[in-house]
Amino acid sequence: MSETSKPVLTHVTYRPKKGKEEELFTLVRKHWPILKEIGLSTNEPAKVYRATDKRSGAVYFIEIFSWRDAEASTIAHQTPEVMAVWETMGPVLEGLELAALEPFSAEA
């Protein structure tokens, strides 16, 4: 399996605008099912967490899922079903952080 055909474990932090938490959460819950339906994610269901910053009290959401491969996120930008969710998120987002995750061990 080449590097481009391996699943890409992804961590997304969605930071809602004040008062838009529930609206954003509804959209985040729609995200992975659409990716799965059109074959851009693995079959492993996304894990979605509601997080509260211990210092500020700000609520945000974390989604962890795997793209099917390294090309899938690029294809998503050209897919109307995915763009319909992403574009709807824009007005309720304060910020968004994306990270590709890879196994790491602190053991020597």
Short mmCIF file of N, CA, C and O in Angstrom, two decimals:
data_model
loop_
_atom_site.label_atom_id
_atom_site.label_comp_id
_atom_site.label_asym_id
_atom_site.label_seq_id
_atom_site.Cartn_x
_atom_site.Cartn_y
_atom_site.Cartn_z
N MET A 1 0.86 -1.19 0.00
CA MET A 1 0.00 0.00 0.00
C MET A 1 0.90 1.24 0.00
O MET A 1 1.76 1.39 0.85
N SER A 2 0.73 2.10 -0.96
CA SER A 2 1.56 3.31 -1.03
C SER A 2 1.09 4.32 0.01
O SER A 2 0.00 4.23 0.55
N GLU A 3 1.95 5.31 0.26
CA GLU A 3 1.62 6.36 1.24
C GLU A 3 0.34 7.10 0.86
O GLU A 3 -0.44 7.49 1.71
N THR A 4 0.10 7.31 -0.44
CA THR A 4 -1.08 8.06 -0.86
C THR A 4 -2.35 7.25 -0.76
O THR A 4 -3.44 7.81 -0.75
N SER A 5 -2.24 5.90 -0.68
CA SER A 5 -3.46 5.10 -0.60
C SER A 5 -3.79 4.67 0.83
O SER A 5 -4.79 4.01 1.05
N LYS A 6 -2.97 5.05 1.79
CA LYS A 6 -3.25 4.72 3.19
C LYS A 6 -4.24 5.73 3.78
O LYS A 6 -4.23 6.90 3.41
N PRO A 7 -5.10 5.26 4.71
CA PRO A 7 -6.00 6.20 5.38
C PRO A 7 -5.22 7.30 6.11
O PRO A 7 -4.09 7.08 6.57
N VAL A 8 -5.83 8.48 6.21
CA VAL A 8 -5.21 9.62 6.88
C VAL A 8 -6.07 9.98 8.10
O VAL A 8 -7.17 10.52 7.96
N LEU A 9 -5.56 9.65 9.29
CA LEU A 9 -6.26 9.96 10.52
C LEU A 9 -6.22 11.47 10.72
O LEU A 9 -5.15 12.08 10.66
N THR A 10 -7.38 12.07 10.94
CA THR A 10 -7.50 13.52 10.96
C THR A 10 -8.21 14.00 12.22
O THR A 10 -9.17 13.39 12.67
N HIS A 11 -7.70 15.08 12.78
CA HIS A 11 -8.26 15.72 13.98
C HIS A 11 -8.69 17.13 13.58
O HIS A 11 -7.88 17.90 13.07
N VAL A 12 -9.97 17.42 13.76
CA VAL A 12 -10.49 18.75 13.42
C VAL A 12 -11.04 19.39 14.69
O VAL A 12 -11.79 18.77 15.43
N THR A 13 -10.64 20.62 14.94
CA THR A 13 -11.19 21.40 16.05
C THR A 13 -12.06 22.49 15.44
O THR A 13 -11.59 23.29 14.63
N TYR A 14 -13.32 22.46 15.81
CA TYR A 14 -14.29 23.44 15.33
C TYR A 14 -14.58 24.42 16.47
O TYR A 14 -15.06 23.99 17.52
N ARG A 15 -14.30 25.69 16.28
CA ARG A 15 -14.55 26.71 17.30
C ARG A 15 -15.73 27.58 16.86
O ARG A 15 -15.61 28.36 15.92
N PRO A 16 -16.88 27.43 17.53
CA PRO A 16 -18.07 28.16 17.12
C PRO A 16 -18.05 29.62 17.55
O PRO A 16 -17.42 29.98 18.55
N LYS A 17 -18.76 30.44 16.79
CA LYS A 17 -19.00 31.81 17.24
C LYS A 17 -19.92 31.73 18.46
O LYS A 17 -20.68 30.77 18.62
N LYS A 18 -19.83 32.73 19.31
CA LYS A 18 -20.64 32.77 20.52
C LYS A 18 -22.12 32.66 20.16
O LYS A 18 -22.61 33.33 19.26
N GLY A 19 -22.81 31.76 20.85
CA GLY A 19 -24.24 31.56 20.61
C GLY A 19 -24.55 30.62 19.45
O GLY A 19 -25.71 30.33 19.18
N LYS A 20 -23.52 30.12 18.76
CA LYS A 20 -23.73 29.25 17.59
C LYS A 20 -23.31 27.80 17.85
O LYS A 20 -23.19 27.01 16.93
N GLU A 21 -23.11 27.46 19.14
CA GLU A 21 -22.60 26.13 19.48
C GLU A 21 -23.50 25.00 18.97
O GLU A 21 -23.01 24.06 18.34
N GLU A 22 -24.79 25.07 19.26
CA GLU A 22 -25.68 23.97 18.87
C GLU A 22 -25.85 23.88 17.35
O GLU A 22 -25.91 22.79 16.79
N GLU A 23 -25.89 25.03 16.69
CA GLU A 23 -25.99 25.03 15.24
C GLU A 23 -24.76 24.37 14.61
O GLU A 23 -24.87 23.55 13.70
N LEU A 24 -23.58 24.69 15.14
CA LEU A 24 -22.36 24.08 14.63
C LEU A 24 -22.34 22.59 14.93
O LEU A 24 -21.98 21.78 14.08
N PHE A 25 -22.75 22.21 16.14
CA PHE A 25 -22.74 20.79 16.51
C PHE A 25 -23.61 19.97 15.55
O PHE A 25 -23.23 18.88 15.12
N THR A 26 -24.76 20.51 15.18
CA THR A 26 -25.65 19.84 14.23
C THR A 26 -24.93 19.60 12.90
O THR A 26 -25.03 18.53 12.30
N LEU A 27 -24.17 20.59 12.45
CA LEU A 27 -23.43 20.46 11.18
C LEU A 27 -22.28 19.47 11.30
O LEU A 27 -22.04 18.68 10.38
N VAL A 28 -21.56 19.51 12.42
CA VAL A 28 -20.45 18.58 12.62
C VAL A 28 -20.96 17.14 12.59
O VAL A 28 -20.33 16.26 12.00
N ARG A 29 -22.12 16.90 13.17
CA ARG A 29 -22.69 15.55 13.18
C ARG A 29 -23.07 15.08 11.78
O ARG A 29 -23.14 13.89 11.53
N LYS A 30 -23.30 15.98 10.84
CA LYS A 30 -23.63 15.62 9.45
C LYS A 30 -22.38 15.33 8.62
O LYS A 30 -22.46 14.69 7.57
N HIS A 31 -21.25 15.84 9.06
CA HIS A 31 -20.02 15.81 8.27
C HIS A 31 -19.58 14.40 7.87
O HIS A 31 -19.50 14.07 6.69
N TRP A 32 -19.27 13.56 8.85
CA TRP A 32 -18.73 12.24 8.54
C TRP A 32 -19.71 11.37 7.76
O TRP A 32 -19.30 10.71 6.80
N PRO A 33 -21.01 11.35 8.11
CA PRO A 33 -21.92 10.51 7.32
C PRO A 33 -21.89 10.84 5.82
O PRO A 33 -21.98 9.93 4.98
N ILE A 34 -21.73 12.10 5.48
CA ILE A 34 -21.65 12.47 4.06
C ILE A 34 -20.33 11.97 3.46
O ILE A 34 -20.32 11.43 2.36
N LEU A 35 -19.23 12.14 4.21
CA LEU A 35 -17.95 11.63 3.70
C LEU A 35 -18.02 10.13 3.46
O LEU A 35 -17.53 9.63 2.44
N LYS A 36 -18.62 9.40 4.38
CA LYS A 36 -18.74 7.94 4.24
C LYS A 36 -19.63 7.59 3.05
O LYS A 36 -19.28 6.72 2.25
N GLU A 37 -20.76 8.26 2.94
CA GLU A 37 -21.72 7.98 1.88
C GLU A 37 -21.10 8.10 0.49
O GLU A 37 -21.39 7.30 -0.40
N ILE A 38 -20.22 9.08 0.31
CA ILE A 38 -19.62 9.25 -1.02
C ILE A 38 -18.23 8.60 -1.13
O ILE A 38 -17.56 8.75 -2.14
N GLY A 39 -17.84 7.85 -0.09
CA GLY A 39 -16.63 7.04 -0.18
C GLY A 39 -15.34 7.78 0.08
O GLY A 39 -14.28 7.31 -0.34
N LEU A 40 -15.38 8.91 0.77
CA LEU A 40 -14.15 9.67 1.02
C LEU A 40 -13.52 9.39 2.39
O LEU A 40 -12.40 9.79 2.65
N SER A 41 -14.25 8.69 3.26
CA SER A 41 -13.70 8.33 4.57
C SER A 41 -13.63 6.82 4.68
O SER A 41 -14.20 6.09 3.86
N THR A 42 -12.96 6.36 5.72
CA THR A 42 -12.99 4.93 6.02
C THR A 42 -14.36 4.62 6.63
O THR A 42 -15.14 5.53 6.93
N ASN A 43 -14.64 3.36 6.86
CA ASN A 43 -15.91 2.96 7.47
C ASN A 43 -15.94 3.15 8.98
O ASN A 43 -17.00 3.04 9.59
N GLU A 44 -14.79 3.40 9.57
CA GLU A 44 -14.72 3.63 11.02
C GLU A 44 -15.43 4.93 11.34
O GLU A 44 -15.04 6.00 10.85
N PRO A 45 -16.50 4.88 12.14
CA PRO A 45 -17.25 6.12 12.45
C PRO A 45 -16.37 7.19 13.09
O PRO A 45 -15.46 6.88 13.87
N ALA A 46 -16.67 8.42 12.76
CA ALA A 46 -15.96 9.55 13.38
C ALA A 46 -16.29 9.58 14.86
O ALA A 46 -17.37 9.19 15.29
N LYS A 47 -15.34 10.07 15.63
CA LYS A 47 -15.57 10.34 17.05
C LYS A 47 -15.71 11.85 17.18
O LYS A 47 -14.85 12.59 16.70
N VAL A 48 -16.81 12.29 17.78
CA VAL A 48 -17.06 13.71 17.94
C VAL A 48 -17.17 14.00 19.43
O VAL A 48 -17.89 13.31 20.15
N TYR A 49 -16.45 15.02 19.88
CA TYR A 49 -16.44 15.40 21.29
C TYR A 49 -16.86 16.86 21.44
O TYR A 49 -16.48 17.70 20.62
N ARG A 50 -17.60 17.12 22.48
CA ARG A 50 -17.90 18.50 22.89
C ARG A 50 -16.88 18.80 23.98
O ARG A 50 -16.79 18.07 24.97
N ALA A 51 -16.11 19.84 23.80
CA ALA A 51 -15.05 20.18 24.74
C ALA A 51 -15.33 21.55 25.35
O ALA A 51 -15.92 22.42 24.70
N THR A 52 -14.91 21.72 26.59
CA THR A 52 -15.03 23.01 27.27
C THR A 52 -13.66 23.41 27.77
O THR A 52 -13.04 22.68 28.55
N ASP A 53 -13.19 24.56 27.33
CA ASP A 53 -11.90 25.07 27.78
C ASP A 53 -11.98 25.35 29.28
O ASP A 53 -12.86 26.07 29.73
N LYS A 54 -11.06 24.77 30.03
CA LYS A 54 -11.11 24.89 31.49
C LYS A 54 -10.81 26.31 31.98
O LYS A 54 -11.18 26.67 33.09
N ARG A 55 -10.14 27.09 31.18
CA ARG A 55 -9.82 28.46 31.60
C ARG A 55 -10.90 29.45 31.19
O ARG A 55 -11.35 30.26 31.99
N SER A 56 -11.31 29.40 29.92
CA SER A 56 -12.24 30.41 29.40
C SER A 56 -13.70 29.97 29.47
O SER A 56 -14.60 30.81 29.39
N GLY A 57 -13.93 28.67 29.56
CA GLY A 57 -15.29 28.16 29.52
C GLY A 57 -15.85 28.04 28.11
O GLY A 57 -16.99 27.63 27.92
N ALA A 58 -15.05 28.40 27.11
CA ALA A 58 -15.50 28.34 25.72
C ALA A 58 -15.76 26.89 25.31
O ALA A 58 -14.99 25.98 25.64
N VAL A 59 -16.86 26.68 24.60
CA VAL A 59 -17.22 25.36 24.09
C VAL A 59 -16.72 25.23 22.65
O VAL A 59 -16.81 26.18 21.87
N TYR A 60 -16.17 24.07 22.34
CA TYR A 60 -15.77 23.79 20.97
C TYR A 60 -15.94 22.30 20.73
O TYR A 60 -16.28 21.54 21.64
N PHE A 61 -15.76 21.88 19.49
CA PHE A 61 -15.99 20.49 19.12
C PHE A 61 -14.74 19.92 18.47
O PHE A 61 -14.02 20.61 17.76
N ILE A 62 -14.52 18.63 18.73
CA ILE A 62 -13.40 17.92 18.15
C ILE A 62 -13.96 16.73 17.39
O ILE A 62 -14.82 16.00 17.91
N GLU A 63 -13.51 16.56 16.16
CA GLU A 63 -13.91 15.41 15.36
C GLU A 63 -12.64 14.68 14.94
O GLU A 63 -11.69 15.30 14.47
N ILE A 64 -12.64 13.37 15.14
CA ILE A 64 -11.51 12.54 14.72
C ILE A 64 -12.06 11.48 13.77
O ILE A 64 -12.99 10.74 14.11
N PHE A 65 -11.52 11.45 12.57
CA PHE A 65 -11.95 10.49 11.55
C PHE A 65 -10.79 10.24 10.61
O PHE A 65 -9.78 10.93 10.65
N SER A 66 -10.96 9.25 9.74
CA SER A 66 -9.93 8.95 8.75
C SER A 66 -10.44 9.17 7.35
O SER A 66 -11.49 8.61 6.96
N TRP A 67 -9.70 10.01 6.61
CA TRP A 67 -9.95 10.09 5.17
C TRP A 67 -9.58 8.74 4.57
O TRP A 67 -8.68 8.06 5.07
N ARG A 68 -10.21 8.38 3.48
CA ARG A 68 -9.93 7.11 2.80
C ARG A 68 -8.46 7.02 2.41
O ARG A 68 -7.81 5.99 2.52
N ASP A 69 -7.90 8.13 1.93
CA ASP A 69 -6.51 8.19 1.49
C ASP A 69 -6.09 9.66 1.41
O ASP A 69 -6.89 10.55 1.70
N ALA A 70 -4.87 9.90 0.99
CA ALA A 70 -4.34 11.27 0.94
C ALA A 70 -5.04 12.14 -0.09
O ALA A 70 -5.00 13.37 0.01
N GLU A 71 -5.69 11.55 -1.07
CA GLU A 71 -6.37 12.33 -2.12
C GLU A 71 -7.79 12.74 -1.72
O GLU A 71 -8.36 13.66 -2.32
N ALA A 72 -8.37 12.07 -0.75
CA ALA A 72 -9.79 12.24 -0.43
C ALA A 72 -10.16 13.67 -0.03
O ALA A 72 -11.20 14.19 -0.44
N SER A 73 -9.31 14.34 0.74
CA SER A 73 -9.65 15.70 1.16
C SER A 73 -9.66 16.66 -0.03
O SER A 73 -10.47 17.59 -0.08
N THR A 74 -8.80 16.43 -1.00
CA THR A 74 -8.79 17.25 -2.21
C THR A 74 -10.07 17.02 -3.02
O THR A 74 -10.71 17.96 -3.49
N ILE A 75 -10.46 15.76 -3.13
CA ILE A 75 -11.70 15.42 -3.85
C ILE A 75 -12.90 16.05 -3.15
O ILE A 75 -13.83 16.52 -3.80
N ALA A 76 -12.88 16.07 -1.81
CA ALA A 76 -14.00 16.64 -1.05
C ALA A 76 -14.27 18.09 -1.44
O ALA A 76 -15.42 18.52 -1.50
N HIS A 77 -13.21 18.84 -1.74
CA HIS A 77 -13.37 20.24 -2.13
C HIS A 77 -14.06 20.41 -3.49
O HIS A 77 -14.48 21.50 -3.84
N GLN A 78 -14.17 19.31 -4.23
CA GLN A 78 -14.82 19.34 -5.54
C GLN A 78 -16.16 18.61 -5.52
O GLN A 78 -16.75 18.37 -6.57
N THR A 79 -16.63 18.25 -4.32
CA THR A 79 -17.85 17.45 -4.18
C THR A 79 -18.97 18.32 -3.60
O THR A 79 -18.86 18.79 -2.45
N PRO A 80 -20.04 18.54 -4.36
CA PRO A 80 -21.11 19.43 -3.90
C PRO A 80 -21.71 19.06 -2.54
O PRO A 80 -22.00 19.94 -1.74
N GLU A 81 -21.87 17.76 -2.26
CA GLU A 81 -22.47 17.35 -0.99
C GLU A 81 -21.62 17.77 0.20
O GLU A 81 -22.14 18.19 1.24
N VAL A 82 -20.31 17.63 0.06
CA VAL A 82 -19.39 18.02 1.14
C VAL A 82 -19.33 19.54 1.25
O VAL A 82 -19.41 20.10 2.34
N MET A 83 -19.20 20.21 0.12
CA MET A 83 -19.12 21.67 0.13
C MET A 83 -20.38 22.29 0.73
O MET A 83 -20.30 23.33 1.39
N ALA A 84 -21.53 21.65 0.55
CA ALA A 84 -22.78 22.16 1.13
C ALA A 84 -22.68 22.21 2.65
O ALA A 84 -23.15 23.17 3.28
N VAL A 85 -22.03 21.22 3.26
CA VAL A 85 -21.85 21.22 4.72
C VAL A 85 -20.78 22.23 5.10
O VAL A 85 -20.97 23.05 6.01
N TRP A 86 -19.64 22.19 4.42
CA TRP A 86 -18.54 23.09 4.78
C TRP A 86 -18.95 24.55 4.64
O TRP A 86 -18.62 25.37 5.50
N GLU A 87 -19.64 24.89 3.56
CA GLU A 87 -20.03 26.28 3.36
C GLU A 87 -21.06 26.74 4.40
O GLU A 87 -21.06 27.90 4.79
N THR A 88 -21.90 25.83 4.87
CA THR A 88 -22.87 26.15 5.91
C THR A 88 -22.17 26.36 7.25
O THR A 88 -22.64 27.14 8.09
N MET A 89 -21.05 25.69 7.47
CA MET A 89 -20.29 25.85 8.71
C MET A 89 -19.64 27.23 8.80
O MET A 89 -19.53 27.80 9.88
N GLY A 90 -19.21 27.75 7.67
CA GLY A 90 -18.46 29.01 7.64
C GLY A 90 -19.04 30.12 8.49
O GLY A 90 -18.34 30.68 9.34
N PRO A 91 -20.32 30.46 8.33
CA PRO A 91 -20.89 31.58 9.08
C PRO A 91 -21.00 31.36 10.59
O PRO A 91 -21.17 32.32 11.33
N VAL A 92 -20.92 30.11 11.05
CA VAL A 92 -21.04 29.85 12.50
C VAL A 92 -19.70 29.51 13.15
O VAL A 92 -19.63 29.29 14.35
N LEU A 93 -18.63 29.51 12.36
CA LEU A 93 -17.30 29.19 12.87
C LEU A 93 -16.52 30.45 13.24
O LEU A 93 -16.44 31.39 12.46
N GLU A 94 -15.92 30.40 14.41
CA GLU A 94 -14.95 31.41 14.82
C GLU A 94 -13.58 31.00 14.28
O GLU A 94 -12.78 31.82 13.87
N GLY A 95 -13.34 29.68 14.31
CA GLY A 95 -12.06 29.17 13.85
C GLY A 95 -12.13 27.67 13.61
O GLY A 95 -13.05 27.00 14.09
N LEU A 96 -11.15 27.16 12.87
CA LEU A 96 -11.09 25.75 12.52
C LEU A 96 -9.63 25.35 12.45
O LEU A 96 -8.81 26.07 11.86
N GLU A 97 -9.30 24.23 13.08
CA GLU A 97 -7.94 23.72 13.01
C GLU A 97 -7.98 22.29 12.50
O GLU A 97 -8.80 21.49 12.94
N LEU A 98 -7.11 21.98 11.54
CA LEU A 98 -7.03 20.66 10.94
C LEU A 98 -5.65 20.08 11.20
O LEU A 98 -4.65 20.79 11.05
N ALA A 99 -5.61 18.80 11.56
CA ALA A 99 -4.32 18.15 11.78
C ALA A 99 -4.38 16.71 11.30
O ALA A 99 -5.36 16.01 11.56
N ALA A 100 -3.34 16.30 10.59
CA ALA A 100 -3.18 14.88 10.27
C ALA A 100 -2.45 14.26 11.45
O ALA A 100 -1.46 14.81 11.94
N LEU A 101 -2.96 13.14 11.93
CA LEU A 101 -2.37 12.48 13.09
C LEU A 101 -1.56 11.27 12.65
O LEU A 101 -1.93 10.59 11.71
N GLU A 102 -0.47 11.04 13.35
CA GLU A 102 0.32 9.84 13.08
C GLU A 102 0.76 9.26 14.42
O GLU A 102 0.94 10.00 15.39
N PRO A 103 0.88 7.93 14.46
CA PRO A 103 1.28 7.31 15.73
C PRO A 103 2.63 7.85 16.19
O PRO A 103 3.53 8.12 15.38
N PHE A 104 2.74 8.01 17.48
CA PHE A 104 3.98 8.54 18.07
C PHE A 104 4.12 7.91 19.45
O PHE A 104 3.15 7.81 20.18
N SER A 105 5.31 7.54 19.79
CA SER A 105 5.55 6.98 21.11
C SER A 105 6.62 7.79 21.81
O SER A 105 7.65 8.11 21.23
N ALA A 106 6.37 8.14 23.03
CA ALA A 106 7.34 8.90 23.82
C ALA A 106 8.40 7.97 24.39
O ALA A 106 9.38 8.42 24.97
N GLU A 107 8.20 6.67 24.24
CA GLU A 107 9.18 5.70 24.76
C GLU A 107 10.42 5.69 23.88
O GLU A 107 10.33 5.79 22.66
N ALA A 108 11.55 5.57 24.50
CA ALA A 108 12.81 5.56 23.75
C ALA A 108 13.06 4.23 23.09
O ALA A 108 12.57 3.23 23.46
#
